[in-house]
Short mmCIF file of C-alpha atoms in Angstrom, two decimals:
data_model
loop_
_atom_site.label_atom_id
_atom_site.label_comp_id
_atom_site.label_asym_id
_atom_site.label_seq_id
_atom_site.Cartn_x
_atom_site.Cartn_y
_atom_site.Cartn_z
CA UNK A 1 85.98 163.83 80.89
CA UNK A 2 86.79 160.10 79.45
CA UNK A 3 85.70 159.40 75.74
CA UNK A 4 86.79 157.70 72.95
CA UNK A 5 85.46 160.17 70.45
CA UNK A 6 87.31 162.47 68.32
CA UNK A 7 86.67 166.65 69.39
CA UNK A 8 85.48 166.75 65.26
CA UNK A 9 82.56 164.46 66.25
CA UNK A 10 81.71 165.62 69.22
CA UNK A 11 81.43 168.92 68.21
CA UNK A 12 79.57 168.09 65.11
CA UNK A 13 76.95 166.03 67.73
CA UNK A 14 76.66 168.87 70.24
CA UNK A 15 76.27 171.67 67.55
CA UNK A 16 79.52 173.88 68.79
CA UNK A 17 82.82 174.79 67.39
CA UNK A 18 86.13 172.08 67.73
CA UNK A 19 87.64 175.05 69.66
CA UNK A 20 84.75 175.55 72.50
CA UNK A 21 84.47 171.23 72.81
CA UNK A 22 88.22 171.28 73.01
CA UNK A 23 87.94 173.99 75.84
CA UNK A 24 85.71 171.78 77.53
CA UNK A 25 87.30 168.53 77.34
CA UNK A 26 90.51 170.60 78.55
CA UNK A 27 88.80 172.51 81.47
CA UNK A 28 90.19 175.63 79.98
CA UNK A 29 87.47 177.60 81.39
CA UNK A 30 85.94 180.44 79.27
CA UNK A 31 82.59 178.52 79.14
CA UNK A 32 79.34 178.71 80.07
CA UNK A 33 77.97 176.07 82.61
CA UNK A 34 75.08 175.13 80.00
CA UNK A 35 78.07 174.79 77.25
CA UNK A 36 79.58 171.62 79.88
CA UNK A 37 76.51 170.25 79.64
CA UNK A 38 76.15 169.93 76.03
CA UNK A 39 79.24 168.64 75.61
CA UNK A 40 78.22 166.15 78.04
CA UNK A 41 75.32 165.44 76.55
CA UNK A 42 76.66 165.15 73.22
CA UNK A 43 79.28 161.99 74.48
CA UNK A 44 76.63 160.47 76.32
CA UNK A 45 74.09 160.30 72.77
CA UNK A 46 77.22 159.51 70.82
CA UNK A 47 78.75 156.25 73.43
CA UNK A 48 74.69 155.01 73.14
CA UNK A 49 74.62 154.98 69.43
CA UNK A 50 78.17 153.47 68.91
CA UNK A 51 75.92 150.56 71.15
CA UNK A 52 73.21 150.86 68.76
CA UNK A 53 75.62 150.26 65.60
CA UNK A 54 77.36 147.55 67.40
CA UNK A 55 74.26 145.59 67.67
CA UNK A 56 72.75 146.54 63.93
CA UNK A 57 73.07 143.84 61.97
CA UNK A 58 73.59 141.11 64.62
CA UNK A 59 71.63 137.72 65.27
CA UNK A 60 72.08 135.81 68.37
CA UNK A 61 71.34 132.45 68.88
CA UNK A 62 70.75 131.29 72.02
CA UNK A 63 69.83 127.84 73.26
CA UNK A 64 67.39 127.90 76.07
CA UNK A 65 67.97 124.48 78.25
CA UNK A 66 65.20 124.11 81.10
CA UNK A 67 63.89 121.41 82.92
CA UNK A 68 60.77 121.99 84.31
CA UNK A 69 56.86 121.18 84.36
CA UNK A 70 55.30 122.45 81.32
CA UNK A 71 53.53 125.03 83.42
CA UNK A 72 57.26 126.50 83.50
CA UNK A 73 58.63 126.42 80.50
CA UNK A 74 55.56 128.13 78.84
CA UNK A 75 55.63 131.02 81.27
CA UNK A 76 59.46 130.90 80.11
CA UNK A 77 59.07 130.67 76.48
CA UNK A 78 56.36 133.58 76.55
CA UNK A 79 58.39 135.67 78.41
CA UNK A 80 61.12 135.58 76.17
CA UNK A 81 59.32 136.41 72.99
CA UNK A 82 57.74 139.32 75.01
CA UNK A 83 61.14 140.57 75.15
CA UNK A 84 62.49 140.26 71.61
CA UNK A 85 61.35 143.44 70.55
CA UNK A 86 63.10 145.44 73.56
CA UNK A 87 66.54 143.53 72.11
CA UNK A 88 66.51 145.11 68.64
CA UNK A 89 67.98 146.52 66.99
CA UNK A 90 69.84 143.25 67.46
CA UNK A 91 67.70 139.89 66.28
CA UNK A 92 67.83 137.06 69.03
CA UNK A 93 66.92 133.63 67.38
CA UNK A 94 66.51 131.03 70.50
CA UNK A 95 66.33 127.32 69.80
CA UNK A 96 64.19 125.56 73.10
CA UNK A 97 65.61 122.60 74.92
CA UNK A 98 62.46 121.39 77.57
CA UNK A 99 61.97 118.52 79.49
CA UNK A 100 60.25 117.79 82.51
CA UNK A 101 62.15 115.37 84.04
CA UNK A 102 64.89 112.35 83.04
CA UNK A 103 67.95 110.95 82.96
CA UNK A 104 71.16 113.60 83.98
CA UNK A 105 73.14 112.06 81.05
CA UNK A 106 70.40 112.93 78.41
CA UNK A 107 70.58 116.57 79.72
CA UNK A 108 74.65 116.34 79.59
CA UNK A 109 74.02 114.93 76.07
CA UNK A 110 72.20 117.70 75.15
CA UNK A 111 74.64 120.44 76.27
CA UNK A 112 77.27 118.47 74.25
CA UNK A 113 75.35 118.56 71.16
CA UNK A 114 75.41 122.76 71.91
CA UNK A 115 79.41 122.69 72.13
CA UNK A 116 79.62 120.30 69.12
CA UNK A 117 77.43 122.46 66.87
CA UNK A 118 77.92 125.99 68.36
CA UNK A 119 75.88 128.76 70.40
CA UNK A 120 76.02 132.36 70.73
CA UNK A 121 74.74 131.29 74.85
CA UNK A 122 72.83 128.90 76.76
CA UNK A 123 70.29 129.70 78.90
CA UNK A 124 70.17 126.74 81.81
CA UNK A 125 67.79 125.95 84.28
CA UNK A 126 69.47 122.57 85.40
CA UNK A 127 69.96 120.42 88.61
CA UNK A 128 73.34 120.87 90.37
CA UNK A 129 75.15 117.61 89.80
CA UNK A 130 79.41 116.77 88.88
CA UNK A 131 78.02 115.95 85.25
CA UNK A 132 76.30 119.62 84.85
CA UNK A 133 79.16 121.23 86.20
CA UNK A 134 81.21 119.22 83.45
CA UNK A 135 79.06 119.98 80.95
CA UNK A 136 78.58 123.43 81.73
CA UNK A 137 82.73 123.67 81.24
CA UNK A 138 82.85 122.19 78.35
CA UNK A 139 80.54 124.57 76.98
CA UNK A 140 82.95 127.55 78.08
CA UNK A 141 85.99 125.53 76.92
CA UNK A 142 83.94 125.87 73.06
CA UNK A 143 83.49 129.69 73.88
CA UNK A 144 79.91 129.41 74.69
CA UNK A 145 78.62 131.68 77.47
CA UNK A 146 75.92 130.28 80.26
CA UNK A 147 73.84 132.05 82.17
CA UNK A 148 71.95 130.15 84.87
CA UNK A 149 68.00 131.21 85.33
CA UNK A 150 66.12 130.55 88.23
CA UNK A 151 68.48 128.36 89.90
CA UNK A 152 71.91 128.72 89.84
CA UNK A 153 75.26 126.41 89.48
CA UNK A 154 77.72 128.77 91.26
CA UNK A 155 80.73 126.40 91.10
CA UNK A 156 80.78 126.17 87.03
CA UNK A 157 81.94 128.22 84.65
CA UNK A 158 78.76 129.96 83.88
CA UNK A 159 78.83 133.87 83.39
CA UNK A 160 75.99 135.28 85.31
CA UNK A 161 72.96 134.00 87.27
CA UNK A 162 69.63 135.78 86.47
CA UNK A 163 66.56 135.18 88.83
CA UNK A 164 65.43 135.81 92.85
CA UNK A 165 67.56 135.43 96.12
CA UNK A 166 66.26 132.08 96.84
CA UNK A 167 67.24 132.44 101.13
CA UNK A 168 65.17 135.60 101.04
CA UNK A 169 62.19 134.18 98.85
CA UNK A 170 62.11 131.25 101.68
CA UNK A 171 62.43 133.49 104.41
CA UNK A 172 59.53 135.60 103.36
CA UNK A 173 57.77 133.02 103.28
CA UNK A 174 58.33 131.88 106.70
CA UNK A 175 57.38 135.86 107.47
CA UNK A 176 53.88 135.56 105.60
CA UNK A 177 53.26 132.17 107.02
CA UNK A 178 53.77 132.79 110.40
CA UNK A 179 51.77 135.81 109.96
CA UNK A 180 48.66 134.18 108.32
CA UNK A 181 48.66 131.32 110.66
CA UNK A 182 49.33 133.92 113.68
CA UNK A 183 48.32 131.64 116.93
CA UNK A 184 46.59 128.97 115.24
CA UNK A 185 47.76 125.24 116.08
CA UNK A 186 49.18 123.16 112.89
CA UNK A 187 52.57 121.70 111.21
CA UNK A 188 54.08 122.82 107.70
CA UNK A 189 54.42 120.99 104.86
CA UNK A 190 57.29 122.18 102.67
CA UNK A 191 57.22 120.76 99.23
CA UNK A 192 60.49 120.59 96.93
CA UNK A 193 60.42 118.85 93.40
CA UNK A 194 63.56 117.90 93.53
CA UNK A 195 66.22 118.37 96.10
CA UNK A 196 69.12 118.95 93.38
CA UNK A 197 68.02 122.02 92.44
CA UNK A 198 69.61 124.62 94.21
CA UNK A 199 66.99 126.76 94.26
CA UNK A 200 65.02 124.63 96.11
CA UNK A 201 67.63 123.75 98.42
CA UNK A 202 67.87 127.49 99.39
CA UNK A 203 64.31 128.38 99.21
CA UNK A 204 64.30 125.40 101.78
CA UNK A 205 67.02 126.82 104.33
CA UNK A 206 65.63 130.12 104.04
CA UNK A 207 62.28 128.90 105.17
CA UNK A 208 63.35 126.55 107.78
CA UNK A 209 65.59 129.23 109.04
CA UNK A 210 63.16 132.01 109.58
CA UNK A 211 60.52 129.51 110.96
CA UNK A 212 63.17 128.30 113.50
CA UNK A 213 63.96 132.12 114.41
CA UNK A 214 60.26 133.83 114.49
CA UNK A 215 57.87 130.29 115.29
CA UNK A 216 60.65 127.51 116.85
CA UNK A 217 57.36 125.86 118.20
CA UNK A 218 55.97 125.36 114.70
CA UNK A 219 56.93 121.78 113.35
CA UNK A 220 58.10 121.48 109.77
CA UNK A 221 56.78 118.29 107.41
CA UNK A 222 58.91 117.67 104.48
CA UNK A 223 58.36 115.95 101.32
CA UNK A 224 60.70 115.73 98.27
CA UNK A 225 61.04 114.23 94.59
CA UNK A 226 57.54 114.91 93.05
CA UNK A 227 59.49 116.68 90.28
CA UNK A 228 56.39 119.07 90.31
CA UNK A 229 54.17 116.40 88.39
CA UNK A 230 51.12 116.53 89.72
CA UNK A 231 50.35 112.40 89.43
CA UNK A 232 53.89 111.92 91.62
CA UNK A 233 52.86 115.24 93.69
CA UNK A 234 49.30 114.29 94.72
CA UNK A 235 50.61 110.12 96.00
CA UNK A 236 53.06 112.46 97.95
CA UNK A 237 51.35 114.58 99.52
CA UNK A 238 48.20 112.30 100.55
CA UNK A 239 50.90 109.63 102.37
CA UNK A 240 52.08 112.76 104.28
CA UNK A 241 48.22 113.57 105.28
CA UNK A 242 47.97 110.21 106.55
CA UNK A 243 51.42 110.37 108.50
CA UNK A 244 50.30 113.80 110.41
CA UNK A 245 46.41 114.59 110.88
CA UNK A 246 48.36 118.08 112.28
CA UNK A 247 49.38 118.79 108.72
CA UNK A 248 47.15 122.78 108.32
CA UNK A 249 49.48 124.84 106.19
CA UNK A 250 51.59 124.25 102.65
CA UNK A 251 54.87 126.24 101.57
CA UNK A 252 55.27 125.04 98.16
CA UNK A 253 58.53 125.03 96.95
CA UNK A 254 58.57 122.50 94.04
CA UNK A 255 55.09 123.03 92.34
CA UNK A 256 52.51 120.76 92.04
CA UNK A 257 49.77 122.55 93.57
CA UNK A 258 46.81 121.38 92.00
CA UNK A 259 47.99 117.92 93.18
CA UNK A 260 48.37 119.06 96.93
CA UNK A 261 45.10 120.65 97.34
CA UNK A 262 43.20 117.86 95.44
CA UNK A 263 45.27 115.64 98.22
CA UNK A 264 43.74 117.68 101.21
CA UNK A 265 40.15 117.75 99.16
CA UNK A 266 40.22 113.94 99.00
CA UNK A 267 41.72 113.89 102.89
CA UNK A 268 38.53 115.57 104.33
CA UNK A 269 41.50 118.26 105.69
CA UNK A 270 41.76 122.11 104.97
CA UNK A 271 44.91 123.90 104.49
CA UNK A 272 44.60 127.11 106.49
CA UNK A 273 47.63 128.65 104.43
CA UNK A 274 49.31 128.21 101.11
CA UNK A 275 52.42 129.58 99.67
CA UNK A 276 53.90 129.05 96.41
CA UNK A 277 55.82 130.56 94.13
CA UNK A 278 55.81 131.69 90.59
CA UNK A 279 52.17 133.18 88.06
CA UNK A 280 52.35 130.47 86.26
CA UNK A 281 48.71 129.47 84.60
CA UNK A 282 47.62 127.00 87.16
CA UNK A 283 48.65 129.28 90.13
CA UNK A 284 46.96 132.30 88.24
CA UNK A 285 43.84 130.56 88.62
CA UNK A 286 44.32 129.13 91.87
CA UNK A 287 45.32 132.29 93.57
CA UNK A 288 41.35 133.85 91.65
CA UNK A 289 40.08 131.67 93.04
CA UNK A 290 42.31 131.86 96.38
CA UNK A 291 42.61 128.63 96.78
CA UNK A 292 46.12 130.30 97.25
CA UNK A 293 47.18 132.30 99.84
CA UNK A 294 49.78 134.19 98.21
CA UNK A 295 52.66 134.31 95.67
CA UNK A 296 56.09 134.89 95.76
CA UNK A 297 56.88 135.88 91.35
CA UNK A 298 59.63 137.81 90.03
CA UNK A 299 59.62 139.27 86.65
CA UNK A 300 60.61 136.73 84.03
CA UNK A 301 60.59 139.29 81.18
CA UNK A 302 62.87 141.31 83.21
CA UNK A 303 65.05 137.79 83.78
CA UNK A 304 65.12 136.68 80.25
CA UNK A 305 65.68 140.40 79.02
CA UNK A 306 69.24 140.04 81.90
CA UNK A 307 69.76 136.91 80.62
CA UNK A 308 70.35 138.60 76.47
CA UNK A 309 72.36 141.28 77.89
CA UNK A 310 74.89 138.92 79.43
CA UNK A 311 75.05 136.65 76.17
CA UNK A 312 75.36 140.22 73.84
CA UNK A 313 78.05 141.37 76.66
CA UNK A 314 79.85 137.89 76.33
CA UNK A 315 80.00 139.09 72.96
CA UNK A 316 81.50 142.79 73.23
CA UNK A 317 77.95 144.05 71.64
CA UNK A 318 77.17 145.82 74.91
CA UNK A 319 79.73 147.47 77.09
CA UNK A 320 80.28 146.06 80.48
CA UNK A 321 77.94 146.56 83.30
CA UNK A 322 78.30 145.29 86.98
CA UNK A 323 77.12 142.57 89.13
CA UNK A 324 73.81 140.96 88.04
CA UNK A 325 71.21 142.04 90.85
CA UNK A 326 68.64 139.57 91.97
CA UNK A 327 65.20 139.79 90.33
CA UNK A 328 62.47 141.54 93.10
CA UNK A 329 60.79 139.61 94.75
CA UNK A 330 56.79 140.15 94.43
CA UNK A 331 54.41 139.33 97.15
CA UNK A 332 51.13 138.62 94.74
CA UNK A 333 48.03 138.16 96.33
CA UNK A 334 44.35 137.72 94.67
CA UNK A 335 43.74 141.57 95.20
CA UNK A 336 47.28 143.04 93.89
CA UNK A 337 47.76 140.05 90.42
CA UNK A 338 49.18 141.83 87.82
CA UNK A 339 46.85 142.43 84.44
#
């Protein structure tokens, strides 16, 4: 029975003798069943206040870099002060980095000023480009732990990546689309904001894998680089109307759905089916007023709450744990939204 607790504080936890705890710790024998347990008991409350006492006292500040729509960061930003209370008795102070789109050097610029003036962690939702990956070392190089959210950069030096598995988000897609559009005739149109973010990329594969596997017949329209903007979005979208009158169904990857169904309003077209991801506020409404079809959300709370354990872990204030699960992935429809 492994602790690092002296038998005097054990016993004194569990409410028995030094000589009985010492027994048990021994496997002398000579004890009752219910006595093990006590003792059991008693090193399990003691290792989770010595975690408590660690994190008394403590403030960590964490930079939170994102770019994203606005529609995204404010889901992101509520989520995280939802959360602060479940992190005490530790205090988490966050400084927010957002942007919707721009130049890759002004984000690298930004993760340098981070190094420069220090971090207790940096929470990045970022493309996956050389001068990230850079970046994202010279962070680590400072002592600075990252944790990816929402889309990953698996060949940097971050820590941990917090959020869905992106192949199975797309594939389920391809599952509830080809389900919902059963027999019907019609192409696809997939919809990424940008095709640097890997998230996107795999949300992509995932979908085009599936579709190839259970629909091969089914033809698959892509358009790219709308950043999930809906003025960029909508000019998208309407030149791919025009392209392909066949155009019935939407998997969207990117964002920007407001824009793509005012493009099939103004196009005289109906979209049979529409997937998207994430209960953001314009897909909350949208999916009320199911002018979505369904959602694919994961728990952000639950992501950002992952994402404080790794920086507090980084920081010996938590003991170890294992591999970072993916986030579940929730199928949200109008009848089953969360309150």
């Amino acid at each position: 029975m492994g602790h690092p607790f002296p038998i005097r504080e054990i016993a004194r936890q569990a409410g028995l003798s030094e000589a009985t705890v010492d027994r048990v710790l021994n496997e002398r024998g000579g004890v009752r069943e219910s006595t093990v347990r006590e003792v059991q008991q008693a090193i399990a409350d003691l290792d989770r206040q010595r975690t408590q006492v660690r994190l008394v006292g403590r403030t960590f500040m964490i930079d939170m870099v994102v770019q994203a729509p606005e529609r995204f960061t404010t889901a992101v930003r509520a989520a995280l002060e939802a959360e602060l209370p479940s992190l005490h008795p530790a205090v988490v102070r966050s400084r927010f980095h957002f942007r919707e789109t721009g130049p890759v050097p002004e984000l690298t610029r930004t993760l340098d000023r981070i190094a420069r003036r220090g971090s207790q962690g940096v929470i990045l939702k970022a493309p996956d480009v050389p001068e990230v990956t850079a970046a994202v070392a010279r962070l680590a190089e400072a002592g600075i732990p990252v944790v990816t959210l929402v889309t990953d950069l698996p060949a940097t030096a971050r820590l941990a990546y917090v959020g869905i598995d992106n192949r199975a988000a797309g594939a389920t897609a391809a599952y509830l689309m080809g389900q919902w559009l059963g027999d019907r005739p019609g192409n696809v149109l997939t919809s990424l904001s940008s095709g640097f973010f890997r998230n996107e990329e795999e949300r992509e594969m995932g979908f085009r894998s599936a579709m190839r596997t259970l629909h091969p017949d089914r033809t698959l329209v892509e358009i790219a680089e709308g950043q999930g903007l809906d003025a960029t979005q909508y000019d998208l979208v309407r030149a791919a109307l025009e392209r392909d009158p066949d155009i019935r169904a939407v998997y969207s990857i990117g964002g920007g759905n407001i824009a793509t169904l005012r493009a099939f309003q103004d196009a005289g077209r109906e979209c049979a089916v529409f997937v998207a991801h994430d209960l953001d506020h314009d897909n909350t409404r949208l999916l009320r007023e199911h002018r979505l079809s369904v959602v694919l959300h994961h728990d952000l709370r639950q992501d950002m709450r992952e994402a404080c354990h790794v920086v507090m872990r980084a920081h010996g204030a938590l003991p170890p744990a294992g591999v970072t699960m993916p986030s579940a992935i929730q199928v949200v429809t109008p009848y089953n939204m969360p309150g």
